[in-house]
Coordinates of C-alpha atoms in Angstrom, one line a residue:
Chain A
M1 CA 0.0 0.1 0.0
R2 CA 2.7 2.4 0.9
F3 CA 4.8 1.5 -2.3
D4 CA 1.7 2.1 -4.5
K5 CA 1.1 5.4 -2.7
K6 CA 4.8 6.6 -3.5
I7 CA 4.6 5.3 -7.1
G8 CA 1.2 7.3 -7.5
M9 CA 2.7 10.4 -6.0
L10 CA 5.8 10.3 -8.3
L11 CA 3.5 9.9 -11.3
I12 CA 1.4 13.0 -10.2
I13 CA 4.5 15.0 -9.7
T14 CA 6.1 14.2 -13.1
A15 CA 2.8 14.7 -14.9
A16 CA 2.7 18.3 -13.2
F17 CA 6.2 19.0 -14.3
L18 CA 5.2 18.0 -17.9
A19 CA 1.8 19.6 -17.8
P20 CA 2.9 22.7 -19.9
L21 CA 3.8 20.6 -22.8
V22 CA 0.2 19.5 -23.3
L23 CA -2.1 22.1 -21.7
G24 CA -2.8 25.6 -22.9
S25 CA -1.7 28.8 -21.1
Y26 CA -5.0 29.2 -19.4
S27 CA -5.1 25.7 -17.9
I28 CA -1.4 26.4 -16.7
L29 CA -2.5 29.5 -15.0
V30 CA -5.2 27.8 -13.4
L31 CA -2.9 24.9 -12.1
S32 CA -0.6 27.5 -10.8
E33 CA -3.3 29.1 -8.8
I34 CA -4.0 25.8 -7.3
F35 CA -0.2 25.4 -6.2
V36 CA -0.3 28.8 -4.6
T37 CA -3.8 28.1 -2.9
A38 CA -2.6 24.7 -1.6
L39 CA 0.5 25.9 0.0
F40 CA -1.4 28.9 1.6
A41 CA -3.9 26.3 2.8
L42 CA -1.4 23.9 4.2
S43 CA 0.1 26.8 6.0
L44 CA -3.2 27.6 7.6
N45 CA -3.9 24.0 8.4
F46 CA -0.6 23.6 10.3
V47 CA -2.0 25.9 13.2
L48 CA -5.7 25.1 12.6
G49 CA -5.9 21.3 12.1
Y50 CA -2.7 20.3 13.9
G51 CA -2.5 23.1 16.5
G52 CA -6.1 23.4 17.2
M53 CA -6.0 27.3 16.9
L54 CA -8.8 29.3 15.2
Q55 CA -6.6 31.3 12.9
F56 CA -9.5 33.3 11.1
H57 CA -7.1 35.6 9.3
Q58 CA -4.1 33.7 7.7
A59 CA -4.3 35.9 4.6
V60 CA -2.4 38.8 6.3
F61 CA 1.0 36.7 6.4
L62 CA 0.5 36.0 2.4
G63 CA -0.4 39.6 2.0
V64 CA 2.4 41.2 3.7
S65 CA 5.0 39.0 2.3
A66 CA 3.6 39.7 -1.4
Y67 CA 3.6 43.6 -0.6
A68 CA 7.2 43.3 0.9
Y69 CA 8.5 41.9 -2.1
A70 CA 6.5 44.2 -4.6
L71 CA 7.5 47.2 -2.6
F72 CA 11.2 46.4 -2.1
V73 CA 11.4 45.7 -5.8
L74 CA 9.4 48.7 -6.7
H75 CA 12.2 50.9 -4.8
N76 CA 14.9 49.5 -6.9
G77 CA 15.7 46.6 -4.4
S78 CA 17.3 43.2 -5.7
L79 CA 14.6 40.8 -6.8
I80 CA 16.2 37.8 -4.9
V81 CA 16.7 39.8 -1.8
G82 CA 12.9 40.8 -2.1
A83 CA 11.9 37.2 -2.2
I84 CA 13.8 36.5 0.9
L85 CA 12.4 39.7 2.7
G86 CA 8.7 38.5 1.9
P87 CA 8.8 35.5 4.4
I88 CA 10.9 37.2 7.0
I89 CA 8.3 40.2 7.1
A90 CA 5.5 37.6 7.4
V91 CA 7.5 36.0 10.2
L92 CA 7.8 39.4 11.9
F93 CA 4.0 40.0 11.8
G94 CA 3.4 36.3 12.9
T95 CA 5.8 36.7 15.9
V96 CA 4.2 39.9 17.1
M97 CA 0.7 38.8 16.7
G98 CA 1.3 35.6 18.1
V99 CA 2.8 36.9 21.5
F100 CA -0.6 38.3 22.1
L101 CA -2.6 35.6 20.6
V102 CA -1.3 32.7 22.6
R103 CA -2.6 34.3 25.8
L104 CA -6.0 33.4 24.4
S105 CA -7.8 30.4 23.3
G106 CA -10.9 29.2 21.4
I107 CA -13.2 31.9 19.9
Y108 CA -11.3 34.8 21.7
F109 CA -8.2 33.7 19.9
G110 CA -10.2 33.6 16.6
M111 CA -11.7 37.1 17.2
L112 CA -8.2 38.6 17.9
T113 CA -6.8 37.1 14.6
L114 CA -9.6 38.9 12.8
A115 CA -9.3 42.2 14.5
L116 CA -5.5 42.3 14.2
G117 CA -5.5 41.0 10.5
Q118 CA -8.3 43.8 9.5
L119 CA -6.0 46.4 11.2
V120 CA -3.1 45.2 9.0
W121 CA -5.5 45.4 5.9
A122 CA -6.8 48.9 6.8
V123 CA -3.3 50.2 6.9
V124 CA -2.4 48.7 3.6
F125 CA -5.8 50.0 2.0
R126 CA -5.4 53.4 3.4
W127 CA -1.8 54.2 2.9
Y128 CA -2.0 55.3 -0.6
S129 CA 1.3 56.8 -1.0
F130 CA 3.2 53.8 0.1
T131 CA 1.1 50.8 -0.7
G132 CA -1.1 52.1 -3.9
G133 CA -4.1 51.8 -1.6
G134 CA -7.1 50.2 -3.2
N135 CA -5.3 50.0 -6.5
G136 CA -2.6 47.8 -5.3
I137 CA 0.6 47.3 -7.3
P138 CA 0.4 46.2 -10.8
S139 CA 3.0 44.5 -13.1
I140 CA 5.6 43.7 -10.5
P141 CA 8.9 42.8 -12.0
L142 CA 10.2 39.3 -11.7
P143 CA 13.6 37.7 -12.2
G144 CA 14.8 37.0 -15.7
F145 CA 14.5 33.2 -15.3
L146 CA 10.7 33.6 -14.4
S147 CA 10.0 35.4 -17.8
T148 CA 7.7 32.9 -19.6
S149 CA 4.4 31.4 -18.3
T150 CA 5.8 28.0 -18.2
E151 CA 8.8 29.1 -16.1
R152 CA 6.4 30.7 -13.7
Y153 CA 4.4 27.8 -13.6
E154 CA 7.4 25.4 -12.7
A155 CA 8.5 27.8 -10.1
T156 CA 5.1 27.8 -8.3
L157 CA 4.9 24.0 -8.5
I158 CA 8.6 23.6 -7.1
I159 CA 7.8 26.1 -4.3
F160 CA 4.9 24.1 -3.4
L161 CA 6.6 20.7 -3.4
V162 CA 9.6 22.0 -1.4
S163 CA 7.3 23.7 1.2
A164 CA 4.7 20.7 1.5
F165 CA 7.7 18.5 2.0
L166 CA 9.1 20.5 4.7
L167 CA 5.7 21.0 6.3
Y168 CA 5.1 17.3 6.2
K169 CA 8.6 16.7 7.9
I170 CA 7.7 19.2 10.6
I171 CA 4.4 17.7 11.5
N172 CA 5.9 14.4 11.8
S173 CA 8.8 15.5 14.1
P174 CA 9.0 15.8 17.9
F175 CA 7.7 19.4 17.6
G176 CA 4.9 18.3 15.5
L177 CA 3.8 15.8 18.0
L178 CA 3.7 18.1 20.7
L179 CA 1.9 20.7 18.5
R180 CA -0.7 18.2 17.8
A181 CA -1.0 17.3 21.4
T182 CA -1.3 20.7 22.6
G183 CA -4.0 21.4 19.9
E184 CA -6.0 18.4 21.3
N185 CA -5.7 18.9 25.0
D186 CA -3.9 22.0 26.3
T187 CA -4.4 21.1 30.0
R188 CA -3.0 17.6 29.6
A189 CA 0.0 19.0 27.5
E190 CA 0.8 21.3 30.4
S191 CA 0.7 18.4 33.0
I192 CA 3.2 16.5 31.0
G193 CA 5.5 19.5 31.2
A194 CA 4.9 21.1 27.9
N195 CA 5.1 24.9 27.7
T196 CA 1.9 25.1 25.5
K197 CA 2.2 28.9 25.0
T198 CA 5.7 28.6 23.5
I199 CA 4.8 25.6 21.4
R200 CA 1.7 27.6 20.0
L201 CA 3.8 30.5 19.4
A202 CA 6.3 28.3 17.4
G203 CA 3.6 26.9 15.5
L204 CA 2.0 30.4 14.6
I205 CA 5.6 31.6 13.5
L206 CA 6.2 28.5 11.3
S207 CA 2.8 28.9 9.7
S208 CA 3.4 32.6 8.9
F209 CA 6.7 31.7 7.5
F210 CA 4.9 29.3 5.0
A211 CA 2.1 31.6 4.3
G212 CA 4.8 34.3 3.6
I213 CA 6.3 31.8 1.1
S214 CA 3.0 31.3 -0.4
G215 CA 2.8 35.1 -0.8
I216 CA 6.0 35.0 -3.0
S217 CA 4.5 32.3 -5.0
Y218 CA 1.4 34.4 -5.3
V219 CA 3.3 37.3 -6.8
I220 CA 5.1 34.9 -9.4
Y221 CA 1.7 33.6 -10.3
S222 CA -0.4 36.8 -10.5
Q223 CA 2.7 39.5 -10.9
S224 CA 0.4 41.9 -9.0
V225 CA -0.7 42.6 -5.5
S226 CA -3.9 44.4 -4.2
P227 CA -5.5 44.8 -0.7
D228 CA -8.0 42.0 -1.6
I229 CA -5.1 39.4 -0.7
L230 CA -5.1 40.3 2.8
Y231 CA -8.8 41.1 3.3
W232 CA -10.9 38.9 5.5
K233 CA -12.7 37.2 2.7
K234 CA -9.4 35.8 1.4
S235 CA -8.9 34.2 4.8
A236 CA -12.5 32.8 4.9
E237 CA -11.9 31.3 1.5
I238 CA -8.8 29.5 2.6
L239 CA -10.7 28.3 5.8
V240 CA -13.6 26.9 3.7
I241 CA -10.9 25.1 1.4
C242 CA -9.3 23.5 4.5
L243 CA -12.7 22.5 5.9
V244 CA -14.1 21.1 2.8
G245 CA -10.6 19.1 2.1
G246 CA -10.4 17.9 5.8
I247 CA -8.3 19.5 8.6
Y248 CA -7.1 16.3 10.4
T249 CA -5.4 15.2 7.3
F250 CA -2.3 16.4 5.6
S251 CA -3.5 16.2 2.1
G252 CA -7.0 17.5 2.9
P253 CA -6.2 21.3 2.3
I254 CA -4.4 20.1 -1.0
I255 CA -7.5 18.3 -2.1
G256 CA -9.7 21.1 -1.1
S257 CA -7.6 23.6 -3.1
V258 CA -7.9 21.5 -6.2
V259 CA -11.6 21.0 -5.8
I260 CA -12.5 24.7 -4.8
V261 CA -10.3 26.5 -7.4
L262 CA -11.5 24.2 -10.3
I263 CA -15.3 24.8 -9.1
T264 CA -14.9 28.5 -8.7
T265 CA -12.9 28.8 -12.0
I266 CA -15.6 27.1 -13.9
A267 CA -18.5 28.7 -12.1
S268 CA -17.0 32.2 -12.5
Q269 CA -17.6 31.8 -16.2
Y270 CA -21.3 31.6 -15.6
T271 CA -22.1 33.7 -12.4
E272 CA -20.5 36.3 -10.3
H273 CA -21.9 34.9 -7.1
I274 CA -19.1 32.9 -6.2
A275 CA -19.4 33.5 -2.4
F276 CA -22.8 31.8 -2.8
I277 CA -21.4 28.7 -4.4
L278 CA -18.7 28.4 -1.8
G279 CA -21.3 28.6 0.9
I280 CA -23.1 25.8 -0.7
I281 CA -20.1 23.7 -0.9
L282 CA -19.4 24.4 2.8
L283 CA -22.9 23.3 3.7
V284 CA -22.9 20.2 1.9
S285 CA -19.4 19.4 3.0
V286 CA -20.3 20.0 6.8
L287 CA -23.6 18.1 6.7
F288 CA -22.4 15.2 4.7
M289 CA -18.6 14.9 5.2
P290 CA -17.9 16.7 8.8
E291 CA -14.3 15.5 8.4
G292 CA -13.7 16.8 4.9
I293 CA -13.3 15.1 1.5
V294 CA -10.0 13.2 2.5
G295 CA -11.1 12.6 6.2
S296 CA -14.2 10.9 5.1
I297 CA -12.6 8.8 2.3
K298 CA -9.9 7.7 4.9
K299 CA -12.6 7.0 7.5
R300 CA -14.4 4.9 5.0
I301 CA -11.4 2.7 3.9
G302 CA -10.3 2.6 7.7
D303 CA -6.9 4.2 7.0
R304 CA -5.1 6.3 9.6
I305 CA -4.1 9.9 9.0
A306 CA -0.7 10.1 7.4
A307 CA 1.0 11.8 10.0
D308 CA -0.1 9.2 12.6
K309 CA 1.7 6.4 10.6
K310 CA 4.9 7.1 11.8
Y311 CA 4.6 5.8 15.4
K312 CA 2.7 2.5 14.8
Chain B
M1 CA 9.2 14.5 49.6
L2 CA 6.2 16.7 49.5
Q3 CA 4.9 19.0 52.1
I4 CA 1.6 20.5 52.2
K5 CA 1.6 23.7 54.7
N6 CA -1.5 25.4 55.6
I7 CA -3.2 25.4 52.4
S8 CA -6.5 27.2 52.1
K9 CA -8.7 27.9 49.1
S10 CA -12.2 29.1 48.9
F11 CA -14.5 29.5 45.8
D12 CA -16.6 32.6 46.2
K13 CA -17.9 32.1 49.7
F14 CA -17.6 28.3 49.8
L15 CA -14.5 27.1 51.7
A16 CA -13.1 24.3 49.7
L17 CA -9.9 23.7 51.9
S18 CA -9.2 24.8 55.2
N19 CA -5.8 25.0 56.5
I20 CA -4.6 21.6 55.4
S21 CA -1.2 20.4 56.2
F22 CA 0.5 17.0 55.9
N23 CA 3.4 15.4 54.2
A24 CA 3.9 12.6 51.6
P25 CA 7.1 10.6 52.8
T26 CA 9.6 9.7 50.2
G27 CA 9.2 6.2 48.3
K28 CA 5.9 5.4 50.0
I29 CA 2.4 5.6 49.0
T30 CA 0.0 8.0 50.6
A31 CA -3.6 7.9 50.3
I32 CA -6.0 10.9 50.6
I33 CA -9.5 9.6 51.3
G34 CA -12.9 11.3 51.9
P35 CA -16.4 11.5 50.5
N36 CA -17.2 13.5 47.3
G37 CA -16.8 17.0 47.9
A38 CA -14.3 16.7 50.7
G39 CA -11.8 18.9 48.8
K40 CA -9.3 16.0 47.3
S41 CA -9.3 17.3 43.7
T42 CA -9.0 20.8 44.7
L43 CA -6.0 20.0 46.7
F44 CA -4.5 18.0 43.8
N45 CA -5.2 20.9 41.3
I46 CA -3.3 23.1 43.6
I47 CA -0.4 20.8 43.9
S48 CA -0.1 20.5 40.3
G49 CA -0.4 24.1 39.7
H50 CA -3.7 24.2 37.9
L51 CA -5.2 26.3 40.8
K52 CA -3.6 28.9 43.1
P53 CA -4.1 28.7 46.8
D54 CA -5.6 31.6 48.9
G55 CA -2.8 30.8 51.6
G56 CA -0.2 28.3 52.6
K57 CA 2.7 26.6 50.9
I58 CA 3.5 23.5 48.7
I59 CA 7.2 22.3 49.3
L60 CA 8.7 19.6 47.2
K61 CA 12.2 18.5 48.5
D62 CA 12.9 21.9 50.3
K63 CA 11.7 23.9 47.1
D64 CA 8.7 26.0 47.4
I65 CA 6.7 25.4 44.3
T66 CA 3.5 27.2 45.4
G67 CA 1.7 28.9 42.3
L68 CA 4.2 27.7 39.7
A69 CA 2.6 27.1 36.2
P70 CA 1.7 23.4 35.6
H71 CA 4.4 22.7 33.1
A72 CA 7.0 24.2 35.4
I73 CA 5.8 21.9 38.3
S74 CA 5.7 18.8 36.1
S75 CA 9.4 19.4 35.0
L76 CA 10.2 19.6 38.5
G77 CA 9.3 15.8 38.8
I78 CA 5.6 15.7 39.7
G79 CA 3.5 13.7 37.4
R80 CA -0.2 13.5 37.4
T81 CA -3.1 11.3 36.3
F82 CA -6.7 12.7 36.0
Q83 CA -9.8 11.1 37.5
I84 CA -11.5 11.1 34.1
P85 CA -8.9 10.1 31.5
S86 CA -7.6 13.4 30.0
L87 CA -5.8 12.3 26.8
F88 CA -5.0 13.3 23.3
P89 CA -7.9 11.5 21.6
K90 CA -6.8 11.7 18.0
L91 CA -3.1 10.5 18.8
T92 CA -2.3 6.9 19.0
V93 CA -1.5 5.1 22.5
K94 CA 2.1 5.4 21.5
E95 CA 2.0 9.0 20.3
N96 CA 0.3 9.8 23.8
I97 CA 3.1 8.3 25.7
M98 CA 5.7 9.6 23.4
A99 CA 4.5 13.2 23.6
A100 CA 5.2 13.1 27.4
S101 CA 8.5 11.2 26.8
I102 CA 9.6 14.1 24.2
V103 CA 8.8 16.8 26.6
H104 CA 10.9 15.0 29.4
N105 CA 13.8 14.5 26.9
R106 CA 13.8 18.2 26.0
T107 CA 13.3 17.5 22.3
T108 CA 10.1 19.4 22.0
F109 CA 11.6 22.0 19.8
K110 CA 13.3 19.5 17.6
F111 CA 11.6 20.4 14.0
F112 CA 13.0 17.6 12.0
G113 CA 13.7 14.0 12.2
L114 CA 12.8 11.7 15.2
D115 CA 13.6 11.5 18.8
S116 CA 14.9 8.0 19.0
K117 CA 15.6 8.1 22.6
S118 CA 12.2 8.9 23.5
E119 CA 10.9 6.3 21.3
I120 CA 12.8 3.6 23.2
V121 CA 11.6 4.9 26.4
T122 CA 8.1 4.8 25.1
D123 CA 8.5 1.3 23.7
S124 CA 9.5 0.0 27.1
I125 CA 6.8 1.8 29.0
I126 CA 4.2 0.3 26.6
D127 CA 5.8 -3.2 27.5
K128 CA 5.8 -2.7 31.1
M129 CA 2.1 -1.5 31.1
N130 CA 1.1 -4.2 28.7
L131 CA -0.4 -1.8 26.3
S132 CA 1.1 -3.2 23.0
E133 CA -1.9 -4.4 21.5
F134 CA -3.3 -0.9 21.6
S135 CA 0.0 0.9 20.6
G136 CA -1.3 2.1 17.2
T137 CA -4.9 2.7 18.2
P138 CA -6.2 6.3 18.3
V139 CA -7.1 6.8 21.9
G140 CA -10.6 8.1 21.4
S141 CA -11.7 4.7 20.5
L142 CA -10.1 2.9 23.5
P143 CA -12.1 1.0 26.4
Y144 CA -12.5 3.2 29.4
G145 CA -10.1 0.9 31.5
V146 CA -7.3 1.2 29.0
G147 CA -7.6 4.8 29.2
K148 CA -7.1 4.9 32.9
E149 CA -3.8 2.8 32.3
L150 CA -2.7 4.9 29.6
E151 CA -3.0 7.9 32.2
I152 CA -0.6 6.1 34.4
A153 CA 1.8 5.2 31.4
I154 CA 1.9 9.0 30.3
A155 CA 2.5 10.1 33.7
I156 CA 5.5 7.6 34.1
A157 CA 6.9 8.9 30.7
T158 CA 7.6 12.3 32.4
D159 CA 9.9 10.2 34.9
P160 CA 8.3 11.7 38.0
K161 CA 9.6 11.5 41.4
L162 CA 6.3 12.1 42.8
L163 CA 3.0 10.7 41.2
L164 CA -0.2 12.4 42.0
M165 CA -3.0 10.1 41.1
D166 CA -6.7 11.4 41.3
E167 CA -9.0 8.3 41.8
P168 CA -6.9 5.9 39.7
T169 CA -9.8 3.2 40.1
A170 CA -12.9 5.3 39.6
G171 CA -15.1 3.9 37.0
I172 CA -13.1 0.7 36.4
P173 CA -15.1 -2.8 36.9
K174 CA -14.2 -4.3 40.3
T175 CA -12.5 -7.2 38.5
E176 CA -9.9 -4.9 37.0
V177 CA -9.0 -2.8 40.1
G178 CA -6.7 -5.6 41.4
Q179 CA -4.8 -5.3 38.4
I180 CA -4.3 -1.4 38.5
I181 CA -3.4 -1.6 42.2
K182 CA -0.7 -4.1 41.4
K183 CA 0.7 -1.7 38.8
I184 CA 0.7 1.2 41.3
K185 CA 2.3 -0.7 44.0
D186 CA 5.1 -2.0 41.4
L187 CA 5.7 1.4 40.4
C188 CA 6.4 2.7 43.6
E189 CA 8.6 -0.2 44.6
L190 CA 10.6 -0.8 41.4
E191 CA 11.0 2.7 40.0
N192 CA 11.1 4.3 43.5
I193 CA 8.2 6.7 42.8
T194 CA 6.6 8.4 45.7
V195 CA 2.7 8.2 45.1
L196 CA -0.1 10.4 46.6
F197 CA -3.5 9.3 45.4
T198 CA -7.0 10.1 46.0
E199 CA -9.6 7.4 46.5
H200 CA -13.1 6.7 48.0
D201 CA -12.8 2.9 47.9
I202 CA -11.3 2.2 51.5
S203 CA -10.6 -1.6 51.0
F204 CA -8.4 -0.6 48.0
V205 CA -6.6 1.9 50.2
L206 CA -5.9 -0.4 53.1
S207 CA -4.2 -2.8 50.7
I208 CA -1.6 -0.6 49.3
A209 CA -1.2 2.6 51.3
S210 CA 1.5 2.9 54.0
K211 CA -0.1 6.2 55.1
I212 CA -3.6 7.6 55.1
V213 CA -5.0 11.2 55.3
V214 CA -8.6 11.7 55.6
M215 CA -10.6 14.7 54.6
N216 CA -14.1 15.9 55.1
Y217 CA -15.6 19.1 54.1
G218 CA -12.3 20.7 53.3
E219 CA -10.8 19.9 56.6
L220 CA -8.0 17.2 57.4
I221 CA -9.6 15.2 60.2
F222 CA -7.1 12.3 60.5
E223 CA -3.4 11.5 59.5
G224 CA -1.9 8.2 60.2
T225 CA -1.3 4.6 59.2
P226 CA -4.2 2.4 57.8
E227 CA -4.3 0.4 61.0
E228 CA -4.6 3.6 63.1
A229 CA -7.3 4.9 60.5
M230 CA -9.3 1.6 61.2
K231 CA -9.3 2.2 64.9
S232 CA -9.8 6.0 64.8
S233 CA -13.4 6.8 65.9
D234 CA -13.3 10.2 63.8
V235 CA -12.8 8.2 60.7
K236 CA -15.3 5.7 61.4
E237 CA -17.9 8.2 62.1
I238 CA -17.4 10.9 59.4
Y239 CA -16.0 8.6 56.6
L240 CA -17.3 5.2 57.1
G241 CA -20.7 6.3 58.6
K242 CA -21.9 6.1 62.2
D243 CA -22.7 2.3 61.9
A244 CA -19.3 1.1 60.9

C-alpha cells in the first residue's frame, strides 16, 4: 500500500512538471493558482488542524509577504533579496501577533486574529502613497528566469513541493507531535510539562513563514498585488478550503484547493456569485462529510491519517 | 518528599480547603480519602499548579513550588493522572506516551527527524504496562479501563519522582481494580516513585497505602497508618458512617 502510494505520487508530480507540454496557457495558469492556494492552505492547516488554533485571518501573512516583495522591488531593491524579505516580514508579523494571540484560546483567539488582521488590511488599504491603496501594485518585476508562463508555472510547482515536504517533515517531528498534543488537550499537555504557550507561538511563527512563502508564490503567479489578498474574505475562502478538504489530514487542504479552485474557476464563467457557491459547498461538506473530503474517504477505507503512521 | 503547609482555598464564599497540612513521605504510597466534595481534587489541582491557593505553601524537597505554572511543576518531577482520563484522543496510544517522553527528554523544539531516545523509552513503558496490543490505536476509540492505564503510562513517561493520582480506580470494573493496584504498587517499589493518590474505595486504600490522610468538608480530620485509621472513631464516624 505504501509502495503504491509513493509510485502514485511520483506519477502525479512528473505529470505536473510535464503539464505545460500538453496544456494551454490558461489551464497552466489555473494549475499555478492551485499550487499557490494549496501551499497557503497547508500553512493555515498547520495551526488550524494540527495546532487546534482558530486562525481566522491567515491571509495577512500571505499579503504582507507579497507586498514586502513588491514594495522592495519597486524601490529598486534586488529581486532575490525581495523574495527572501517577504517571508521574513511575514514571520515578523506572525511573531508580534502570536505573542498576544497565545494568551487566548478558542473563539477569543479567533476574534483577535480577525481584529489584528483587519488592522493590517486597513493600513495597506489607506496608506495610498506607500502601498498604492485600493489600486494595489500592478506589473511587479520578476527575475529573468521567470519570464515565460511555463517558467512561472514550474516555479510555483517547485515552491509548493519543497514547502509541502518541509511541512510534512515538521508535522512528523517531535515538535509536530507536541503541537498536535497541545491542539487536542492544552491542560494535559501542560501537565506532562509542555510549555504550551511557547509551542503554540512556534506553531504560529512557522505557519506565518510558510504563508509568507505562498505570498511570494502568489506574486510569481499573478505579478500584481492588491489589498484583496489580505482582506478577511481571502482568509474565509482558505478556511473553507481546509474544512472542505479535511483539517485532520495532511492532504486535505491540498485536495480542498484542487476542488474549490476548479469549481470557482468554472463557475465564474457563468455567475458572479462565487461566495454563494462556496457557501453551498461548505454546507454540503459540513452536513455530509464533517471530516472533509479526505477525512471521510480515509475513514471509509479505515486508513489512519498520514501523520499518525510514523509511530505505529 | 512533598509537604503541604496550611493550604486554604475558597471559591466565592464556599470554603473548599481549610488550613490543610500534611506530608507525603519519600518512596511511600500516601492515600487521601474522603467523601465526594471533601476537597481532594481541589488539593490536587493546587499541588499540580492548575489552581492557586489563597494561603499556604507547597514544598517539594525543600523547594517552594506554590503557584508555579503546571508545566514548570511537571518539569520539577511531579507527574499527575486525572480522575476522568484526560488524553490526546486523535493521537495513538504510542503517540500519547511519546509526547510526554519528548517533553521530558527536552526535544520538544526539534523540528525535523525523530527522537529515538524517547521512542525507546516509550516502547519500554508500553511493554511494562502491557499496552502493546493498543499501541497504534487512536486513543479516542479505547475502552475506558485502558484509558485509565494509559493515564498512568503517560505520567510515568515524564519520569516523575512524585506521582499524583486522582482516583485511579474510579469507573473501573471491580474485577480490574486488582490489576491497577498491582501496577501502582510495582511502580512505587521498582521505580522508586513516591505516590500520592485520592480514593473513595477504602478496601483498596488499606491494601496498598502506608499512610492515610482523611479529609471531610475541606478539613483534614486524620493522618496516620491504615491500622490507626481503622481504629480512629473520627474516621469511622465521618468517613465510614456511624454504623461502621
